[in-house]
Amino acid sequence: MNAIDFRAELYHRLESWGNRVVLRILVLPSNSAAVELTGREVITRSLELAERYSSVPDRSVVLLLLPHSVELFLLHIGLILRGRLPAILAWPTTRVDPEKYQRNVLHQLRNLPAAQLLTLPRLAESLDPGLPYLVTACPVSGAQQLEKKFNVELGLEPVEKRLPAEAVGETPEDALFLQFSGGTTGAQKCVVVTAAMLEPQLRLLAKALEFGVHDSIVNWLPMYHDMGLIACLWLPLWFGAPSLHFSAEHWLMRPGLLLELMDRYHGTFCWLPNFAFSYLAGQREQITGTCSLGHVRGWINCSEPVRERSMKSFVSAFSDWGVNPEQCQASYAMAENVFAVTQTRLGRHPITVPRSQSRHTAALGKLAYVNLDEVYVSSGKTLEDMRVRIRHSDGDLCEEGEPGEIEIQTECMFSGYWGNCGFEAPAITRDGWYSTGDYGFVSGEDLFIIGRVKDIVIVRGQNVFPEDVETVVNTVSGVYAGRVVAFGVVDNKEGTENLAVVAEMRGEFQPGRQESMERDIRGLVTSAIGVAPRFVKVVSERWIPKSTAGKISRREARLRFFEDLP
């Protein structure tokens, strides 16, 4: 399917949904009720917005720097129908410094191959002099408070504007939109999603989930994240099922809202990163009322690696509301494949493999794994016609059960990252496989994710996975669960790496507790992992940097750690 056929099919499907509600957008706190849009209303309103705000040539890249809003969703759809290539950028959190953010985003956007930027009026006024392409003000209902945040003069020297026609670039003929891998505006890794990639992804994912008009999705994940954009917007939109979207910020402030909406709108699927399962379980006492959730077909854990402890705590916390183990599923996904590579089988608990049977842990001897999951949890088997293989660092392919770097080959796979210089494909092998940078193994038909290759810390020849360390430290009393980062520090004198751990103290920082918590962390990591951390630092809340996708940034945390060293 090419882009012209895809747009025609999308229009036809939306038209055929008629007066059926296919999209709900809840904007808090300004609106107490969700805005409901039928298939025909999505067509009418999205095309009207695209026509009003964008007149650049076909196949031009249009950047959308907008908060969660009705306008954001409709512009994304409308621009695609109009033949433009929208790219949704990460919107900043409420805690961001407005001047620092604007200068940072300006630096990030200057070299993106775009013809236009649509953003809030105040931001447009600030950024316009410093960008080489058209910047257009796009008012968003209920965004008055957000506008005030950016009431900062940057005093930029004007740069020369290029004509929109000069920015079309060499995107594929069947391109539909752009995704930024990792979900951050700063990442120069841009994935071009084509019709030939998106259509089979939606079809094969729907087949694996037996997804159809009878289903319903509730989502708080942002649209600049592939989970939010593909699984939670495009999958239901393509098959005529309703989806409801609210902002990540309001979910964090009121986590129980997700469960209320799953009950109210009879949500059958909800995609969540692994930390969300633990977060919801930890907030159980603060979540009031009752909900009926026995109808849910899948709470899909889409964050590698999947933690059994997280899903068990979620089931335990909400079992009285109908949550059961068979509802908790898993998937392995990435923007470079549009979205899903694997999916567990619905209606049964994901397969597990004992850690003691894993080849990468067998050599470590008997350790006190009481604070780690005792098993690896499957991320499922590959979707139809998708292939996975595991490769050693020495280049040889791994046998079943043997861990190494995960490589994939699918018809949904990207051709490389796209930028001003065209496509770059450094991670694609000569025989056409994508080296994901993830570390895992295959057992039977199932894929198991251990961690990221680049994050492995090698301490005197022993591989230490930061994710394992962080899981252990999250159990320490006083630690802000989910706000722990582990990384390696090169020891040139000894010719090895040392392990460093930084953990945030929950609540008000108390210097008197810092030393005892650091001692507890060091002892527990040594016991559970078998490696004593060289550096342990307990810090105040919000010390650890996170990306706009909500992921902890090891690189930024490591840099800040070195800056704070005496």
Coordinates of C-alpha atoms in Angstrom, one line a residue:
M1 CA 0.0 0.0 0.0
N2 CA 1.4 3.4 -0.9
A3 CA 0.7 6.8 0.8
I4 CA -2.1 7.8 -1.7
D5 CA -3.9 4.5 -1.2
F6 CA -3.4 4.7 2.6
R7 CA -4.9 8.2 2.8
A8 CA -7.8 7.2 0.6
E9 CA -8.4 4.1 2.8
L10 CA -8.2 6.1 6.0
Y11 CA -10.8 8.6 4.6
H12 CA -13.1 5.8 3.5
R13 CA -12.8 4.0 6.9
L14 CA -13.5 7.2 8.9
E15 CA -16.4 8.0 6.6
S16 CA -17.8 4.4 7.0
W17 CA -17.7 4.8 10.8
G18 CA -20.3 7.5 10.3
N19 CA -21.8 8.7 13.6
R20 CA -19.9 6.2 15.7
V21 CA -17.6 7.8 18.3
V22 CA -14.0 6.7 17.5
L23 CA -12.0 9.3 19.4
R24 CA -12.3 10.8 22.8
I25 CA -10.0 13.4 24.2
L26 CA -10.1 14.5 27.8
V27 CA -8.4 17.8 28.6
L28 CA -8.1 18.5 32.3
P29 CA -8.7 20.6 34.3
S30 CA -10.5 22.9 31.7
N31 CA -12.9 20.2 30.6
S32 CA -14.8 17.9 32.9
A33 CA -16.1 15.7 30.1
A34 CA -14.2 14.2 27.1
V35 CA -14.6 15.7 23.7
E36 CA -16.2 13.0 21.6
L37 CA -15.6 12.8 17.8
T38 CA -17.3 10.5 15.4
G39 CA -15.6 9.2 12.2
R40 CA -17.2 12.0 10.1
E41 CA -16.3 14.7 12.6
V42 CA -12.7 13.5 12.7
I43 CA -12.6 14.0 8.9
T44 CA -14.2 17.4 8.9
R45 CA -12.4 19.0 11.8
S46 CA -9.0 17.5 11.1
L47 CA -9.0 18.7 7.5
E48 CA -10.3 22.1 8.5
L49 CA -7.5 22.6 11.1
A50 CA -4.8 21.3 8.6
E51 CA -6.1 23.8 5.9
R52 CA -6.2 26.7 8.4
Y53 CA -2.7 26.3 9.8
S54 CA -0.6 24.7 7.0
S55 CA -0.1 25.7 3.4
V56 CA 3.3 24.2 2.8
P57 CA 3.8 21.8 -0.2
D58 CA 2.9 18.2 -0.2
R59 CA 5.4 15.8 1.5
S60 CA 6.7 18.7 3.6
V61 CA 7.6 18.0 7.2
V62 CA 5.4 19.9 9.7
L63 CA 6.5 19.9 13.3
L64 CA 3.8 19.9 16.0
L65 CA 5.1 21.3 19.3
L66 CA 1.8 21.4 21.2
P67 CA 0.4 20.2 24.6
H68 CA -2.1 17.4 25.0
S69 CA -5.2 18.9 23.2
V70 CA -7.9 18.2 20.7
E71 CA -5.9 20.3 18.2
L72 CA -2.8 18.1 18.5
F73 CA -4.7 14.9 17.6
L74 CA -6.7 16.4 14.8
L75 CA -3.7 18.2 13.2
H76 CA -1.8 15.0 13.2
I77 CA -4.6 13.2 11.3
G78 CA -5.6 16.2 9.1
L79 CA -2.0 16.8 7.9
I80 CA -1.7 13.2 6.9
L81 CA -4.9 13.4 4.9
R82 CA -3.7 16.6 3.3
G83 CA -0.4 14.9 2.2
R84 CA 1.9 16.6 4.7
L85 CA 4.3 14.7 7.0
P86 CA 3.5 15.7 10.7
A87 CA 6.1 15.0 13.4
I88 CA 4.9 15.3 17.0
L89 CA 7.5 16.7 19.3
A90 CA 7.7 16.2 23.1
W91 CA 5.9 18.9 25.1
P92 CA 7.8 20.0 28.3
T93 CA 6.7 19.2 31.8
T94 CA 5.2 21.8 34.1
R95 CA 8.5 21.9 36.1
V96 CA 10.7 23.0 33.2
D97 CA 12.5 26.3 33.2
P98 CA 10.9 28.3 30.4
E99 CA 13.9 30.2 29.2
K100 CA 16.2 27.2 29.4
Y101 CA 13.7 25.1 27.6
Q102 CA 13.2 27.5 24.7
R103 CA 16.9 27.9 24.1
N104 CA 17.3 24.1 24.3
V105 CA 14.5 23.4 21.9
L106 CA 15.7 26.1 19.5
H107 CA 19.1 24.4 19.3
Q108 CA 17.4 21.0 18.7
L109 CA 15.0 22.3 16.0
R110 CA 17.3 24.3 13.9
N111 CA 18.8 21.4 12.0
L112 CA 15.6 19.4 11.6
P113 CA 14.5 18.9 8.0
A114 CA 11.2 20.7 8.3
A115 CA 9.2 23.3 6.4
Q116 CA 7.0 24.5 9.3
L117 CA 6.6 24.5 13.0
L118 CA 3.1 24.8 14.6
T119 CA 3.2 25.8 18.3
L120 CA 1.5 28.0 20.9
P121 CA 1.4 31.7 20.0
R122 CA 3.8 32.8 22.7
L123 CA 6.3 30.1 21.8
A124 CA 6.0 30.8 18.1
E125 CA 6.8 34.5 18.8
S126 CA 9.9 33.6 20.8
L127 CA 11.2 30.9 18.5
D128 CA 10.4 32.3 15.1
P129 CA 13.5 34.6 14.7
G130 CA 15.9 31.7 15.4
L131 CA 14.5 29.0 13.1
P132 CA 15.1 28.8 9.3
Y133 CA 11.6 27.7 8.4
L134 CA 8.0 28.9 8.8
V135 CA 6.8 29.2 12.4
T136 CA 3.0 29.4 12.8
A137 CA 1.0 30.3 15.9
C138 CA -1.6 27.7 16.7
P139 CA -3.9 28.6 19.7
V140 CA -5.1 25.7 21.8
S141 CA -8.2 25.8 23.8
G142 CA -7.5 25.9 27.6
A143 CA -3.8 26.6 27.2
Q144 CA -3.8 30.1 28.7
Q145 CA -1.8 29.0 31.7
L146 CA 0.7 27.3 29.5
E147 CA 1.1 30.5 27.5
K148 CA 2.1 32.5 30.6
K149 CA 5.0 30.1 31.3
F150 CA 6.7 31.1 28.1
N151 CA 6.4 34.9 28.6
V152 CA 10.2 35.2 28.2
E153 CA 12.1 37.3 25.7
L154 CA 15.0 35.4 24.2
G155 CA 16.5 38.3 22.2
L156 CA 17.5 36.1 19.2
E157 CA 19.3 37.3 16.1
P158 CA 17.1 36.5 13.1
V159 CA 18.3 33.7 10.8
E160 CA 17.6 33.5 7.1
K161 CA 14.4 31.8 6.3
R162 CA 14.4 29.1 3.6
L163 CA 11.4 28.6 1.2
P164 CA 9.0 25.8 2.2
A165 CA 9.7 24.1 -1.2
E166 CA 13.4 23.9 -0.3
A167 CA 12.7 21.8 2.8
V168 CA 10.8 18.9 1.2
G169 CA 13.9 16.7 1.1
E170 CA 14.2 13.2 -0.1
T171 CA 11.6 11.4 2.0
P172 CA 10.1 8.2 0.5
E173 CA 7.2 8.7 -1.8
D174 CA 4.9 6.7 0.5
A175 CA 5.9 8.6 3.7
L176 CA 3.0 9.4 6.1
F177 CA 4.6 10.9 9.2
L178 CA 7.8 11.1 11.3
Q179 CA 8.6 9.7 14.7
F180 CA 11.5 10.6 16.9
S181 CA 13.1 7.5 18.3
G182 CA 13.1 7.6 22.1
G183 CA 10.5 10.3 22.2
T184 CA 12.7 13.3 22.7
T185 CA 13.0 16.4 20.6
G186 CA 16.7 16.4 21.2
A187 CA 17.2 13.1 19.5
Q188 CA 18.4 13.6 15.9
K189 CA 17.2 10.1 15.2
C190 CA 14.1 10.5 13.1
V191 CA 12.1 7.5 11.8
V192 CA 10.1 8.0 8.6
V193 CA 6.9 6.0 8.9
T194 CA 5.6 4.9 5.5
A195 CA 2.3 3.4 4.4
A196 CA 4.2 0.2 3.6
M197 CA 5.4 0.1 7.2
L198 CA 2.3 1.3 9.1
E199 CA -0.4 -0.8 7.4
P200 CA 1.2 -4.2 8.0
Q201 CA 2.0 -3.2 11.6
L202 CA -1.7 -2.4 12.3
R203 CA -2.9 -5.5 10.5
L204 CA -0.5 -7.9 12.2
L205 CA -0.9 -6.4 15.7
A206 CA -4.7 -6.5 15.4
K207 CA -4.4 -10.2 14.3
A208 CA -2.2 -11.0 17.3
L209 CA -4.7 -9.3 19.7
E210 CA -7.9 -10.4 17.8
F211 CA -8.6 -6.6 17.9
G212 CA -11.8 -5.1 16.4
V213 CA -14.6 -2.7 16.8
H214 CA -15.7 -4.4 20.0
D215 CA -12.6 -3.2 21.7
S216 CA -11.8 0.1 23.5
I217 CA -8.6 1.7 24.5
V218 CA -7.9 4.1 27.4
N219 CA -4.5 5.9 27.3
W220 CA -2.4 8.5 29.1
L221 CA 0.8 8.0 27.1
P222 CA 1.8 11.0 25.0
M223 CA 1.5 11.1 21.2
Y224 CA 5.2 11.6 20.7
H225 CA 5.8 8.1 22.1
D226 CA 5.2 5.1 19.8
M227 CA 3.1 3.4 22.4
G228 CA 0.7 6.3 22.6
L229 CA 0.7 7.1 18.9
I230 CA 0.6 3.7 17.2
A231 CA -1.0 1.3 19.8
C232 CA -3.4 3.7 21.4
L233 CA -4.4 6.0 18.5
W234 CA -3.7 4.4 15.1
L235 CA -4.7 0.8 15.9
P236 CA -8.2 1.7 17.2
L237 CA -8.7 4.5 14.6
W238 CA -7.8 2.1 11.7
F239 CA -10.3 -0.6 12.9
G240 CA -13.1 1.7 14.1
A241 CA -12.7 1.1 17.8
P242 CA -13.0 4.0 20.3
S243 CA -10.0 5.3 22.1
L244 CA -9.8 7.8 25.0
H245 CA -6.8 9.9 25.7
F246 CA -5.8 12.1 28.7
S247 CA -2.4 13.6 29.6
A248 CA 0.5 11.8 31.4
E249 CA 0.7 14.8 33.8
H250 CA -2.8 14.2 35.0
W251 CA -2.3 10.5 35.3
L252 CA 0.7 11.1 37.6
M253 CA -1.3 13.5 39.7
R254 CA -4.3 11.2 39.8
P255 CA -3.3 7.6 38.9
G256 CA -6.7 6.2 39.8
L257 CA -8.2 8.2 36.9
L258 CA -6.9 5.5 34.5
L259 CA -8.8 2.8 36.2
E260 CA -12.0 4.9 36.5
L261 CA -11.9 5.6 32.8
M262 CA -11.2 1.9 32.0
D263 CA -14.4 1.1 33.9
R264 CA -16.5 4.0 32.6
Y265 CA -15.7 3.5 28.9
H266 CA -15.3 -0.3 29.1
G267 CA -11.7 -0.2 28.1
T268 CA -10.4 -3.6 26.9
F269 CA -6.8 -2.7 26.3
C270 CA -4.3 -0.5 28.0
W271 CA -0.6 -0.2 27.2
L272 CA 1.7 0.7 30.1
P273 CA 5.5 1.0 30.7
N274 CA 6.7 -1.4 33.4
F275 CA 7.0 1.3 36.1
A276 CA 3.3 2.1 35.8
F277 CA 2.3 -1.3 37.2
S278 CA 4.4 -0.7 40.3
Y279 CA 3.3 2.9 40.6
L280 CA -0.4 2.1 40.5
A281 CA 0.1 -0.7 43.1
G282 CA 2.0 1.7 45.3
Q283 CA -0.9 4.3 45.1
R284 CA -3.6 1.8 46.0
E285 CA -4.3 3.2 49.4
Q286 CA -4.8 6.7 47.9
I287 CA -7.1 5.5 45.1
T288 CA -10.7 5.6 46.5
G289 CA -14.0 4.3 45.2
T290 CA -14.5 1.0 43.4
C291 CA -14.1 0.0 39.7
S292 CA -15.1 -3.1 37.7
L293 CA -12.2 -4.2 35.6
G294 CA -12.9 -7.9 35.0
H295 CA -13.8 -7.1 31.3
V296 CA -10.2 -5.9 30.5
R297 CA -8.5 -8.2 27.9
G298 CA -5.0 -6.9 28.3
W299 CA -2.9 -4.6 30.5
I300 CA 0.1 -4.8 28.2
N301 CA 3.5 -4.2 29.7
C302 CA 5.6 -2.7 26.9
S303 CA 8.8 -1.7 28.6
E304 CA 11.8 -3.9 28.4
P305 CA 12.7 -5.8 30.5
V306 CA 9.3 -6.9 31.9
R307 CA 9.3 -7.4 35.7
E308 CA 7.1 -10.1 37.2
R309 CA 7.3 -8.4 40.5
S310 CA 5.7 -5.2 39.0
M311 CA 2.8 -7.1 37.4
K312 CA 2.2 -9.3 40.5
S313 CA 2.0 -6.2 42.8
F314 CA -0.6 -4.6 40.4
V315 CA -2.7 -7.8 40.3
S316 CA -2.6 -8.1 44.1
A317 CA -3.5 -4.4 44.7
F318 CA -6.5 -4.5 42.4
S319 CA -7.7 -8.1 42.4
D320 CA -10.9 -7.0 44.3
W321 CA -11.7 -4.8 41.2
G322 CA -11.4 -7.8 38.9
V323 CA -7.8 -7.5 37.8
N324 CA -6.3 -11.0 37.3
P325 CA -2.9 -12.4 36.2
E326 CA -4.1 -13.5 32.8
Q327 CA -4.9 -9.9 31.9
C328 CA -1.3 -8.9 32.4
Q329 CA 0.5 -9.2 29.0
A330 CA 3.7 -8.0 27.4
S331 CA 5.1 -6.8 24.1
Y332 CA 8.5 -5.8 22.7
A333 CA 8.2 -2.7 20.5
M334 CA 10.2 0.2 19.1
A335 CA 9.7 3.2 16.8
E336 CA 12.2 1.6 14.3
N337 CA 9.6 -1.1 13.6
V338 CA 6.7 1.4 13.8
F339 CA 5.7 -0.4 17.0
A340 CA 5.4 -4.1 18.0
V341 CA 7.8 -6.9 17.2
T342 CA 6.3 -9.4 19.7
Q343 CA 3.2 -10.0 21.7
T344 CA 2.3 -12.5 24.4
R345 CA -0.7 -14.8 24.0
L346 CA -3.9 -13.3 25.4
G347 CA -5.8 -15.2 28.1
R348 CA -2.8 -16.9 29.7
H349 CA 0.0 -15.7 31.9
P350 CA 3.3 -14.8 30.0
I351 CA 5.8 -17.6 29.9
T352 CA 8.7 -17.3 32.4
V353 CA 12.3 -18.7 32.6
P354 CA 14.1 -19.1 35.9
R355 CA 17.1 -16.8 36.2
S356 CA 19.1 -19.7 37.5
Q357 CA 18.7 -21.3 34.0
S358 CA 20.0 -18.3 32.1
R359 CA 23.5 -18.7 30.7
H360 CA 24.5 -15.1 31.6
T361 CA 23.7 -15.7 35.3
A362 CA 24.8 -19.3 35.7
A363 CA 28.5 -18.3 36.0
L364 CA 27.8 -16.0 38.9
G365 CA 27.3 -18.7 41.5
K366 CA 24.7 -18.7 44.2
L367 CA 23.6 -15.2 45.0
A368 CA 20.8 -13.8 47.2
Y369 CA 18.3 -13.0 44.4
V370 CA 15.6 -12.5 47.0
N371 CA 15.0 -8.9 45.9
L372 CA 15.1 -9.6 42.1
D373 CA 12.5 -11.4 40.2
E374 CA 13.5 -15.1 40.2
V375 CA 12.4 -15.4 36.6
Y376 CA 12.7 -13.6 33.3
V377 CA 9.3 -12.8 31.8
S378 CA 8.6 -13.4 28.1
S379 CA 7.8 -10.4 25.9
G380 CA 5.9 -12.9 23.6
K381 CA 6.5 -14.4 20.3
T382 CA 7.1 -12.4 17.1
L383 CA 4.1 -11.1 15.1
E384 CA 3.4 -13.0 11.9
D385 CA 6.1 -12.7 9.3
M386 CA 8.5 -11.0 11.7
R387 CA 11.9 -12.6 12.6
V388 CA 14.2 -12.3 15.5
R389 CA 17.8 -13.6 16.0
I390 CA 20.4 -13.2 18.7
R391 CA 24.0 -12.3 18.0
H392 CA 27.2 -12.6 20.1
S393 CA 29.5 -9.7 20.5
D394 CA 32.0 -11.7 18.5
G395 CA 29.6 -11.7 15.5
D396 CA 28.4 -15.3 15.8
L397 CA 24.7 -16.1 16.1
C398 CA 23.6 -17.5 19.5
E399 CA 21.9 -20.8 20.2
E400 CA 18.5 -21.0 21.8
G401 CA 18.6 -19.7 25.4
E402 CA 22.0 -18.0 24.9
P403 CA 21.9 -14.2 25.4
G404 CA 23.2 -11.6 23.0
E405 CA 22.2 -8.6 21.0
I406 CA 18.7 -8.7 19.5
E407 CA 18.3 -8.3 15.8
I408 CA 15.0 -8.0 13.9
Q409 CA 13.9 -8.3 10.3
T410 CA 10.3 -7.3 9.4
E411 CA 8.3 -5.6 6.6
C412 CA 7.5 -2.8 9.1
M413 CA 11.2 -2.1 9.7
F414 CA 12.6 1.4 8.9
S415 CA 15.2 2.1 6.2
G416 CA 17.4 4.1 8.6
Y417 CA 17.3 7.4 10.5
W418 CA 16.4 10.4 8.3
G419 CA 17.9 13.9 8.5
N420 CA 19.2 16.7 6.4
C421 CA 21.7 14.4 4.8
G422 CA 19.1 11.7 3.9
F423 CA 19.0 8.2 5.3
E424 CA 21.6 6.8 7.7
A425 CA 21.5 3.1 8.5
P426 CA 24.5 2.4 10.7
A427 CA 22.6 -0.3 12.7
I428 CA 21.4 -2.3 9.7
T429 CA 23.5 -5.3 8.9
R430 CA 24.6 -6.2 5.4
D431 CA 22.0 -8.9 5.1
G432 CA 19.2 -6.5 6.1
W433 CA 18.7 -7.0 9.9
Y434 CA 18.3 -4.2 12.4
S435 CA 20.6 -4.4 15.4
T436 CA 18.4 -3.1 18.2
G437 CA 21.0 -2.5 20.9
D438 CA 18.8 -4.6 23.3
Y439 CA 20.2 -7.7 25.0
G440 CA 18.1 -10.8 25.4
F441 CA 17.5 -14.4 24.4
V442 CA 15.0 -16.7 22.7
S443 CA 13.5 -19.7 24.4
G444 CA 11.1 -21.7 22.2
E445 CA 9.0 -19.2 20.3
D446 CA 9.4 -16.5 23.0
L447 CA 11.7 -13.5 23.3
F448 CA 13.1 -12.4 26.7
I449 CA 14.6 -9.0 27.2
I450 CA 17.4 -8.5 29.7
G451 CA 18.5 -5.0 29.1
R452 CA 20.4 -2.6 26.8
V453 CA 23.8 -3.6 25.5
K454 CA 25.3 -0.2 25.8
D455 CA 24.2 0.0 29.5
I456 CA 25.9 -3.2 30.6
V457 CA 28.5 -2.5 33.3
I458 CA 31.5 -4.9 33.2
V459 CA 33.0 -5.1 36.6
R460 CA 36.2 -7.2 36.6
G461 CA 34.8 -9.3 33.8
Q462 CA 31.3 -9.7 35.3
N463 CA 28.3 -8.3 33.4
V464 CA 26.1 -6.2 35.6
F465 CA 22.7 -5.1 34.2
P466 CA 21.7 -1.7 35.6
E467 CA 18.0 -2.6 35.4
D468 CA 18.7 -5.5 37.9
V469 CA 20.5 -3.1 40.3
E470 CA 17.7 -0.5 40.1
T471 CA 15.1 -3.2 40.8
V472 CA 16.9 -4.2 43.9
V473 CA 17.5 -0.6 45.2
N474 CA 13.8 0.3 44.6
T475 CA 13.0 -2.0 47.5
V476 CA 15.1 -0.1 50.0
S477 CA 13.1 1.7 52.7
G478 CA 13.0 5.4 52.1
V479 CA 13.9 5.2 48.4
Y480 CA 11.6 6.9 45.9
A481 CA 10.6 3.8 43.9
G482 CA 11.2 4.3 40.2
R483 CA 13.7 7.1 40.8
V484 CA 16.9 5.0 40.9
V485 CA 19.7 5.0 38.3
A486 CA 22.7 2.7 38.0
F487 CA 25.6 3.1 35.6
G488 CA 29.3 2.3 35.1
V489 CA 32.3 4.6 35.9
V490 CA 35.5 3.8 34.2
D491 CA 38.5 3.0 36.5
N492 CA 41.6 3.6 34.4
K493 CA 43.9 2.6 37.2
E494 CA 42.4 -0.8 37.6
G495 CA 41.4 -1.3 33.9
T496 CA 37.8 -2.0 34.7
E497 CA 34.5 -0.3 35.4
N498 CA 33.0 0.5 38.8
L499 CA 29.3 0.4 39.6
A500 CA 27.6 3.6 40.6
V501 CA 24.1 3.9 42.1
V502 CA 22.1 7.1 42.6
A503 CA 18.7 6.9 44.4
E504 CA 16.3 9.6 45.3
M505 CA 15.0 9.9 48.9
R506 CA 11.2 9.9 49.1
G507 CA 9.7 13.1 50.6
E508 CA 11.7 15.8 52.3
F509 CA 15.4 15.2 52.1
Q510 CA 16.9 14.4 55.5
P511 CA 20.7 14.5 55.7
G512 CA 20.6 12.4 58.8
R513 CA 19.1 9.4 56.9
Q514 CA 21.4 9.7 53.9
E515 CA 24.3 7.7 55.3
S516 CA 22.3 4.8 56.6
M517 CA 20.3 4.5 53.4
E518 CA 23.5 4.5 51.3
R519 CA 24.8 1.7 53.6
D520 CA 21.6 -0.3 53.1
I521 CA 21.8 0.1 49.3
R522 CA 25.5 -0.9 49.2
G523 CA 24.8 -4.0 51.3
L524 CA 21.7 -5.1 49.4
V525 CA 23.2 -4.7 46.0
T526 CA 26.3 -6.7 47.0
S527 CA 24.1 -9.4 48.4
A528 CA 21.6 -9.6 45.5
I529 CA 23.8 -8.8 42.5
G530 CA 27.2 -10.2 43.7
V531 CA 29.0 -6.9 43.0
A532 CA 29.7 -4.2 45.5
P533 CA 29.0 -0.7 44.1
R534 CA 31.9 1.7 44.3
F535 CA 29.7 4.8 44.5
V536 CA 26.4 5.1 46.2
K537 CA 24.7 8.5 46.4
V538 CA 21.3 9.3 48.0
V539 CA 19.9 12.5 46.7
S540 CA 16.7 14.7 47.0
E541 CA 13.6 14.2 44.8
R542 CA 13.9 15.3 41.1
W543 CA 17.7 15.0 41.1
I544 CA 17.7 12.2 38.5
P545 CA 17.1 13.5 34.9
K546 CA 14.4 12.0 32.8
S547 CA 13.7 12.3 29.1
T548 CA 10.5 13.7 27.9
A549 CA 9.4 10.2 27.2
G550 CA 9.5 9.6 31.0
K551 CA 12.6 7.4 30.9
I552 CA 15.5 7.9 33.2
S553 CA 18.5 9.3 31.2
R554 CA 21.6 7.3 32.3
R555 CA 23.8 9.6 30.2
E556 CA 22.5 12.8 31.9
A557 CA 22.6 11.2 35.3
R558 CA 26.2 10.1 34.8
L559 CA 27.2 13.7 33.7
R560 CA 25.4 15.2 36.7
F561 CA 27.0 12.7 39.0
F562 CA 30.5 13.7 37.9
E563 CA 29.6 17.4 38.2
D564 CA 28.6 16.8 41.9
L565 CA 31.6 14.8 42.8
P566 CA 33.8 16.7 45.4

